N, CA, C and O of each residue as an XYZ file, in Angstrom:
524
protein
N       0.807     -1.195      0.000
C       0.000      0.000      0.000
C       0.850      1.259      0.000
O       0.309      2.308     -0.351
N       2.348      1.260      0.420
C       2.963      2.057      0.537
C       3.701      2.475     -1.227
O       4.139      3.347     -1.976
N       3.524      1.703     -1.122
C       4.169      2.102     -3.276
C       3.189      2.326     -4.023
O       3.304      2.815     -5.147
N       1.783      1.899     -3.330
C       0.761      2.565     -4.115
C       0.543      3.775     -4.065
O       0.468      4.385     -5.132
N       0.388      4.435     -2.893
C       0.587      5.311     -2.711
C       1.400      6.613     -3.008
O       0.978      7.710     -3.374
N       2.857      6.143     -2.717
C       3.615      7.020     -3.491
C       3.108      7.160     -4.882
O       2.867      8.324     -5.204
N       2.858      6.121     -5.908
C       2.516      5.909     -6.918
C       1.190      6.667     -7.023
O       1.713      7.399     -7.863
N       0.041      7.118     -6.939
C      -0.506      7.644     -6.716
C      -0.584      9.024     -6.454
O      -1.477      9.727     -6.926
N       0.172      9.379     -5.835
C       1.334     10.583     -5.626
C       1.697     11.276     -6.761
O       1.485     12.428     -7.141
N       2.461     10.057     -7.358
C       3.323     10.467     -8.615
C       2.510     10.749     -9.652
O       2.648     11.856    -10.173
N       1.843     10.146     -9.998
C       0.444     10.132    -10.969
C       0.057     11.448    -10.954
O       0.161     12.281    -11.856
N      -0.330     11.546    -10.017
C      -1.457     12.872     -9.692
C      -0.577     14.670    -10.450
O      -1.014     15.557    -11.183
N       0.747     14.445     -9.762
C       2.053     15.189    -10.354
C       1.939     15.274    -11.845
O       2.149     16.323    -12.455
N       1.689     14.436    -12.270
C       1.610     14.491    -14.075
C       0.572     15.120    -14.545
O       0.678     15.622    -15.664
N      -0.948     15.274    -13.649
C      -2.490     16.217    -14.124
C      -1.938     17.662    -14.652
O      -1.770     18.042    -15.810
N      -1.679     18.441    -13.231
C      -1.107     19.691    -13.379
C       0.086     19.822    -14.839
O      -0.134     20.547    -15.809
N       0.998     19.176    -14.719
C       1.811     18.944    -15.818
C       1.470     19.417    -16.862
O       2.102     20.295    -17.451
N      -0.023     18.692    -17.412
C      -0.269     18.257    -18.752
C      -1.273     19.456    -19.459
O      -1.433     19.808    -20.627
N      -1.736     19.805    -18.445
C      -3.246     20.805    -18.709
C      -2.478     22.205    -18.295
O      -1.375     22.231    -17.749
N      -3.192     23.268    -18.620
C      -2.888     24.803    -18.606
C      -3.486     25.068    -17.441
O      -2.618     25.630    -16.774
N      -4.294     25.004    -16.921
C      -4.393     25.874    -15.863
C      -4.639     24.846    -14.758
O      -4.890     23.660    -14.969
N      -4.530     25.490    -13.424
C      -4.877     24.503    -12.144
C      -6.191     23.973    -12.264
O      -6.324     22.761    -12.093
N      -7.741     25.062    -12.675
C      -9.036     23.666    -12.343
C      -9.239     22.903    -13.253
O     -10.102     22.066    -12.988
N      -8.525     22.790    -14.855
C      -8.550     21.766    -15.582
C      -7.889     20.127    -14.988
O      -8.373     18.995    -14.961
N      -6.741     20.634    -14.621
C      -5.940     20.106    -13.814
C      -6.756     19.102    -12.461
O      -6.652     17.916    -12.149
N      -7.466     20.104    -11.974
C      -8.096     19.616    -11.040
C      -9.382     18.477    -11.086
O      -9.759     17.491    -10.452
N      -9.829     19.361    -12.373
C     -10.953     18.714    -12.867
C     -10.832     16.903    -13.228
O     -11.544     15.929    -12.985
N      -9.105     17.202    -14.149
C      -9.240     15.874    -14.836
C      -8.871     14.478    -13.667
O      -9.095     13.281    -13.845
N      -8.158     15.255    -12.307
C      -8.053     14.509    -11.479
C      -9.232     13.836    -10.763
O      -9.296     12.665    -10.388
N     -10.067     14.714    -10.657
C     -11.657     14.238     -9.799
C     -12.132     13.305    -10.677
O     -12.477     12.199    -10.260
N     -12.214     13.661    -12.110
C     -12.492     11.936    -12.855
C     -11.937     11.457    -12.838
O     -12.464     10.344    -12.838
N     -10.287     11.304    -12.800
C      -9.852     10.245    -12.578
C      -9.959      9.723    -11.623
O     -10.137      8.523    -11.832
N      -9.946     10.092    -10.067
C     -10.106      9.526     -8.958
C     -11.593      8.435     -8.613
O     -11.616      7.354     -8.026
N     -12.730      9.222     -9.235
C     -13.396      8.871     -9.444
C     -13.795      7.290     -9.932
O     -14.315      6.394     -9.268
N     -13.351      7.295    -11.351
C     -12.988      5.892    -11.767
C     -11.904      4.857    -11.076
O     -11.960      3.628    -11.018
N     -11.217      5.473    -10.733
C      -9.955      4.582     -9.785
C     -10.775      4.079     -8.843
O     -10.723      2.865     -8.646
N     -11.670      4.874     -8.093
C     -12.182      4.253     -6.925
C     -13.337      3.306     -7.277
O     -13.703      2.299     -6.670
N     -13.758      3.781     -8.240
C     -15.285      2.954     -8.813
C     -14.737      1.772     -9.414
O     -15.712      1.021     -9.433
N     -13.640      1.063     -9.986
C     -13.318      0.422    -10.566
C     -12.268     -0.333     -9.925
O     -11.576     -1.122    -10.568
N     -12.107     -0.122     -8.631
C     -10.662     -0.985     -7.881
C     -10.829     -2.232     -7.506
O      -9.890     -3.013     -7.356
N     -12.127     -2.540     -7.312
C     -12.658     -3.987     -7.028
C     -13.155     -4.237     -5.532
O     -13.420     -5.252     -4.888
N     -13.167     -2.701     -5.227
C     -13.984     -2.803     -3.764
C     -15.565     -2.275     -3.934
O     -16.346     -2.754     -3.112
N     -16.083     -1.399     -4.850
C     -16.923     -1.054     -5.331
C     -17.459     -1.906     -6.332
O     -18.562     -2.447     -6.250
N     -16.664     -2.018     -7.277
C     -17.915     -2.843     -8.017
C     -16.879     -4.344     -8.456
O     -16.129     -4.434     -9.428
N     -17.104     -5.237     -7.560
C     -16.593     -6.435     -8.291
C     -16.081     -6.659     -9.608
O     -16.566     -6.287    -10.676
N     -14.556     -7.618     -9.297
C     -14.085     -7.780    -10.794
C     -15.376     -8.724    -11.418
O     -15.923     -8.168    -12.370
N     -15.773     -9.634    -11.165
C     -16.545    -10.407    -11.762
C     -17.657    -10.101    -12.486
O     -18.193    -10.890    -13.264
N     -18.138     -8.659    -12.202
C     -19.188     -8.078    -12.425
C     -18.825     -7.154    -13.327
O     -19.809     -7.140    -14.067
N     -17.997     -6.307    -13.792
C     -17.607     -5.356    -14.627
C     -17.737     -5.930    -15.715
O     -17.317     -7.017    -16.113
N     -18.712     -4.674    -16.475
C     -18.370     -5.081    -18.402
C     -17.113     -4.997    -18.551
O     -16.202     -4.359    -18.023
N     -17.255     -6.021    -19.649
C     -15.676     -6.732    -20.845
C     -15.502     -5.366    -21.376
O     -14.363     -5.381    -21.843
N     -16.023     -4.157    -21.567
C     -15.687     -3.026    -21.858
C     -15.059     -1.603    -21.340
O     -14.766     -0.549    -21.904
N     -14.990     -2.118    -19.907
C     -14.563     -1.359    -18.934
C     -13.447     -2.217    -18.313
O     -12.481     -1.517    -18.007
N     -13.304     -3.416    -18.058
C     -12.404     -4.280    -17.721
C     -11.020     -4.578    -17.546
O     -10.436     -5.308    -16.744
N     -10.341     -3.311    -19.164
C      -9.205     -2.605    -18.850
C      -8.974     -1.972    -17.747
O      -7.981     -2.160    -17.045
N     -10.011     -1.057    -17.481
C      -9.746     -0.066    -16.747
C      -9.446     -0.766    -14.977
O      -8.839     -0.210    -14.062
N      -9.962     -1.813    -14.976
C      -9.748     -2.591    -13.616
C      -8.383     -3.461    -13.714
O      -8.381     -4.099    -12.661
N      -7.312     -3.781    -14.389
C      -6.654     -3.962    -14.820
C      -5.406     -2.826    -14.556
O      -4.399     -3.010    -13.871
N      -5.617     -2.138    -14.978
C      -4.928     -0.951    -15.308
C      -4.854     -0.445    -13.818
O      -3.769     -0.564    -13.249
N      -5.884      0.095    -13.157
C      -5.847      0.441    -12.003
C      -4.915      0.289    -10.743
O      -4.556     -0.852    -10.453
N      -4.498      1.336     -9.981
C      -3.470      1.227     -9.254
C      -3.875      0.629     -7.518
O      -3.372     -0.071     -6.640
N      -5.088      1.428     -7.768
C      -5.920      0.950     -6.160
C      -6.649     -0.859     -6.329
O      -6.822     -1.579     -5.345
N      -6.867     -1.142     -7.284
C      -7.340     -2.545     -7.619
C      -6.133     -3.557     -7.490
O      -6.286     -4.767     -7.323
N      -4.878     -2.893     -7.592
C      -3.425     -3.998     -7.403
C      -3.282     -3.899     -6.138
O      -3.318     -4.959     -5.515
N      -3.112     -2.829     -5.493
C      -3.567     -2.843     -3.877
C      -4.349     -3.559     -3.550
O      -4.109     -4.571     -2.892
N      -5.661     -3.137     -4.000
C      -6.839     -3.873     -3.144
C      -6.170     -5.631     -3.304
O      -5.515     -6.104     -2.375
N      -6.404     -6.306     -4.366
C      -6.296     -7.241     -4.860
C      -5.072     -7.514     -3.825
O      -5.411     -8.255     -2.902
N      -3.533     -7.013     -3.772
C      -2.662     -7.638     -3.400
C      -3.019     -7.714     -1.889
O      -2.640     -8.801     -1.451
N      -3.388     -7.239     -1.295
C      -4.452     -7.140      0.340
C      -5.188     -7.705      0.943
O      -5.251     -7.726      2.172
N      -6.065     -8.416     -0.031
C      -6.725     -9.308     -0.030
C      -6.628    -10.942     -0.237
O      -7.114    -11.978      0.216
N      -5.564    -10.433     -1.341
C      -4.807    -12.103     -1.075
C      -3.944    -12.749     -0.426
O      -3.848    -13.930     -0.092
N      -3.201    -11.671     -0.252
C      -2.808    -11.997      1.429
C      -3.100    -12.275      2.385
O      -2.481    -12.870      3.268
N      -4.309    -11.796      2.339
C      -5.376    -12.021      3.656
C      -5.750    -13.081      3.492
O      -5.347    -13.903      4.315
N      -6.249    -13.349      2.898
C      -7.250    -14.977      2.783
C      -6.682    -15.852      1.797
O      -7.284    -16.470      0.920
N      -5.142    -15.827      2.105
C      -4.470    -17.249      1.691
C      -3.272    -17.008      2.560
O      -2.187    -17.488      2.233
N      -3.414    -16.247      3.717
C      -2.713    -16.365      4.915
C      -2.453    -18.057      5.774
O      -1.359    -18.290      6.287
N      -3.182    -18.726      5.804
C      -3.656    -19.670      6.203
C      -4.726    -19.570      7.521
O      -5.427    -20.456      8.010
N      -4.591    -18.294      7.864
C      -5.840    -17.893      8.831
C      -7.176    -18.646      8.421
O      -7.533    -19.428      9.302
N      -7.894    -18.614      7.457
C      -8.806    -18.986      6.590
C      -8.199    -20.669      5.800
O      -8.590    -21.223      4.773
N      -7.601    -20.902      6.361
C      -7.524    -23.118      5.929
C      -8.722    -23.430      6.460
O      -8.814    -24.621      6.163
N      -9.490    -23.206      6.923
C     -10.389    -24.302      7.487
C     -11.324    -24.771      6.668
O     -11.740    -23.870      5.940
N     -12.042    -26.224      6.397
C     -13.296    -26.149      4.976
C     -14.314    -25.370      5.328
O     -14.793    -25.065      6.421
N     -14.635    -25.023      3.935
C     -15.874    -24.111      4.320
C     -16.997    -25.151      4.190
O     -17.040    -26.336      4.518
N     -18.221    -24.037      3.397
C     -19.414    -25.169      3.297
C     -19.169    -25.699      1.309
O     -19.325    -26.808      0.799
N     -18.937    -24.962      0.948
C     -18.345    -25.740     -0.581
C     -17.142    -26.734     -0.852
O     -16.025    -26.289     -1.115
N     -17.373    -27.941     -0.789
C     -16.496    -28.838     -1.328
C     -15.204    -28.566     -2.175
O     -15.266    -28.130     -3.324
N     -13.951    -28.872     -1.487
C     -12.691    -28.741     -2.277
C     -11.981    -27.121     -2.083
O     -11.021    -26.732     -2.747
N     -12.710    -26.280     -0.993
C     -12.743    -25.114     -1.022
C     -12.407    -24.418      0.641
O     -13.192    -24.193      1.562
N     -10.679    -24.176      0.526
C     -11.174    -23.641      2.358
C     -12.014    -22.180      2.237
O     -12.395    -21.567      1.239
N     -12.136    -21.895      3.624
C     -12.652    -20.377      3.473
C     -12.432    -19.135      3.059
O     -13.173    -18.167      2.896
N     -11.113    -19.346      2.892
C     -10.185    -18.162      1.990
C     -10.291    -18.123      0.830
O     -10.302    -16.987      0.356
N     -10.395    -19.119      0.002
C     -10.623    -19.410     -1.265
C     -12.188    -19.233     -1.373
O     -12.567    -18.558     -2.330
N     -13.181    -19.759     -0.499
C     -14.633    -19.040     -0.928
C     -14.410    -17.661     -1.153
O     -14.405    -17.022     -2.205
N     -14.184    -17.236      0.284
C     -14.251    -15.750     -0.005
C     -13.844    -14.803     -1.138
O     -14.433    -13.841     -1.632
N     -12.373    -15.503     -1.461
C     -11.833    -14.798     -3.027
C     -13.221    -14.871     -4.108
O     -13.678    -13.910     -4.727
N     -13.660    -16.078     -4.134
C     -14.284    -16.724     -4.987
C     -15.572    -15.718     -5.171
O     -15.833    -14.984     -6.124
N     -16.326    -15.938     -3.881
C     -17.255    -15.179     -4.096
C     -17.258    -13.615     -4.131
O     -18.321    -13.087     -4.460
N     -15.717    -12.454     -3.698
C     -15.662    -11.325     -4.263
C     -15.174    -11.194     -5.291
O     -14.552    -10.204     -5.675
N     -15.476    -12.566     -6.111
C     -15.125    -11.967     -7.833
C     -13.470    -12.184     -7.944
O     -12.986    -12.099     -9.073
N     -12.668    -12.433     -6.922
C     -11.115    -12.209     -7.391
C     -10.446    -13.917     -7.796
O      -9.596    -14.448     -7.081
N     -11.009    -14.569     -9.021
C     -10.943    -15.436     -9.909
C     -10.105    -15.475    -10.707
O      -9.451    -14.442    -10.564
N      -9.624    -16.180    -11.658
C      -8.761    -16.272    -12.510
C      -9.730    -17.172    -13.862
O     -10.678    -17.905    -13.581
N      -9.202    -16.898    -15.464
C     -10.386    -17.178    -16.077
C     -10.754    -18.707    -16.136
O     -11.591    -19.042    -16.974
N     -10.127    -19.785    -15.213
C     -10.439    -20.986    -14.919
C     -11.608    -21.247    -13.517
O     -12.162    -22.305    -13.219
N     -11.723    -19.981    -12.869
C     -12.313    -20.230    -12.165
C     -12.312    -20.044    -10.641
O     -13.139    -19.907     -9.739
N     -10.795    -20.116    -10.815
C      -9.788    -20.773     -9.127
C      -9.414    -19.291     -8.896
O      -9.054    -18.445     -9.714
N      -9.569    -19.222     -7.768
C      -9.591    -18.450     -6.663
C      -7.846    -17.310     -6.989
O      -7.057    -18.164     -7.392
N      -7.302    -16.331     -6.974
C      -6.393    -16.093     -7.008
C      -5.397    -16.469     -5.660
O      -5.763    -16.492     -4.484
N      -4.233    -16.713     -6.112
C      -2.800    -17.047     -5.137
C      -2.045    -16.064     -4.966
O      -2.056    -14.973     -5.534
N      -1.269    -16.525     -4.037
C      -0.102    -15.303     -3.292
C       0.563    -14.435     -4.926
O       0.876    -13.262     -4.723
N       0.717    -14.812     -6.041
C       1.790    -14.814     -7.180
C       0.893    -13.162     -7.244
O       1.614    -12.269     -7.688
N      -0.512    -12.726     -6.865
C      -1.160    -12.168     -7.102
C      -0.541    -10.647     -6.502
O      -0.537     -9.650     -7.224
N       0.020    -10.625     -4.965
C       0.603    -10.070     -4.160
C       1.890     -9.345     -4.650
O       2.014     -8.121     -4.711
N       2.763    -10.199     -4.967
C       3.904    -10.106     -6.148
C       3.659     -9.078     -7.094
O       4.055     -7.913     -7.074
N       2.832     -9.769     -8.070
C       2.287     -8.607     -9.391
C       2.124     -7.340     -8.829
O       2.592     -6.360     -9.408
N       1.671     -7.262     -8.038
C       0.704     -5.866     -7.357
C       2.451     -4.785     -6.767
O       2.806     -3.616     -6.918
N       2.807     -5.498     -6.381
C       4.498     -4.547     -6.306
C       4.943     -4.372     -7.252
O       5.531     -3.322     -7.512
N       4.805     -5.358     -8.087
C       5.478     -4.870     -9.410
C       5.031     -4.070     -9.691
O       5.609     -3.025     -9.393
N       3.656     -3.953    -10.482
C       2.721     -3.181    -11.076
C       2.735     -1.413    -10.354
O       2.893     -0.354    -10.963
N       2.463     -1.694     -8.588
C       3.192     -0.608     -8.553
C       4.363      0.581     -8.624
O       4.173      1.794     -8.703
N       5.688     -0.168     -8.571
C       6.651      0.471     -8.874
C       6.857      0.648     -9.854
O       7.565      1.649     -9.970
N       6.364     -0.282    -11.705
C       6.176      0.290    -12.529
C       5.233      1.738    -12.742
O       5.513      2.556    -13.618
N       4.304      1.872    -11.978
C       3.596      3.047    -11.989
C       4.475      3.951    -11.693
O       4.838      4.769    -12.537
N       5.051      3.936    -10.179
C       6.326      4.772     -9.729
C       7.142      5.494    -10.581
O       7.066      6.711    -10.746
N       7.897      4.773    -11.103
C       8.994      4.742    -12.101
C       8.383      5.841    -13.557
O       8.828      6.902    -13.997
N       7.535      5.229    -13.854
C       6.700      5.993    -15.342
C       6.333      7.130    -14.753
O       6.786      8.008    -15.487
N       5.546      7.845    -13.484
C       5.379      8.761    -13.482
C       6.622      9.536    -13.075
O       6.517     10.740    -13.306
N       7.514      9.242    -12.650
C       8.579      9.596    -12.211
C       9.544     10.586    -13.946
O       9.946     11.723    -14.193
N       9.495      9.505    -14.535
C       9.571      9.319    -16.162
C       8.952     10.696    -16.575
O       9.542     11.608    -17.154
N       7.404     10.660    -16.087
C       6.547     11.747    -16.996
C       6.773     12.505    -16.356
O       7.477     13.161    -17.124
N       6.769     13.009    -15.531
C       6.886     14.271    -14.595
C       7.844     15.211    -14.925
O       7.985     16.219    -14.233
């Protein structure tokens, strides 16, 4: 959460940048924030998003957070115990049923956690780049 953040940071540094005056600037940030938050996977489920917007959850910097946060959490082994679905501890329901799947089906893994650092310090780095 801490490289998201910065990352986030950095991002935001590039609005002002790009546009002429400060409330354009400002403006284009409030939509962006907007969508970042509507689209991170705490608001509206990955599972549930149109195939047309789907990039944009992908792309997202608060959704690699969320996502890497969550899978940590509930493949901690805190959550081993079976649930009530067959073949399934409770950590893995839970992924399951907030949508954080993979296109086979199965629940996402720690490898998920990983990506999400990456993904952020690539953000880091590029805005760092654009700025």
């Amino acid at each position: 959460t801490t490289m998201a953040s910065v990352g986030i940071g950095l991002l935001f540094s590039i609005f002002p940048a790009i546009t002429k005056d400060r409330s354009a600037g400002q403006a284009f940030m409030t939509v962006s924030i907007v969508l970042l938050i509507l689209f991170s996977g705490f608001t509206v489920q990955p599972s549930v998003i149109p195939r047309y917007w789907i990039w944009l959850y992908w792309i997202n910097i608060f959704a690699w957070a969320y996502r890497g946060l969550i899978v940590n959490e509930y493949q901690s082994g805190k959550y081993d115990y079976e649930s009530s679905v067959p073949g399934l501890t409770q950590g893995e329901l839970v992924l399951t049923q907030m949508g954080f799947i993979d296109r086979n089906g199965a629940p996402y893994t720690f490898e998920w956690a990983g990506y999400s650092i990456l993904f952020s310090l690539l953000i880091c780095v590029l805005s760092i780049i654009g700025s």
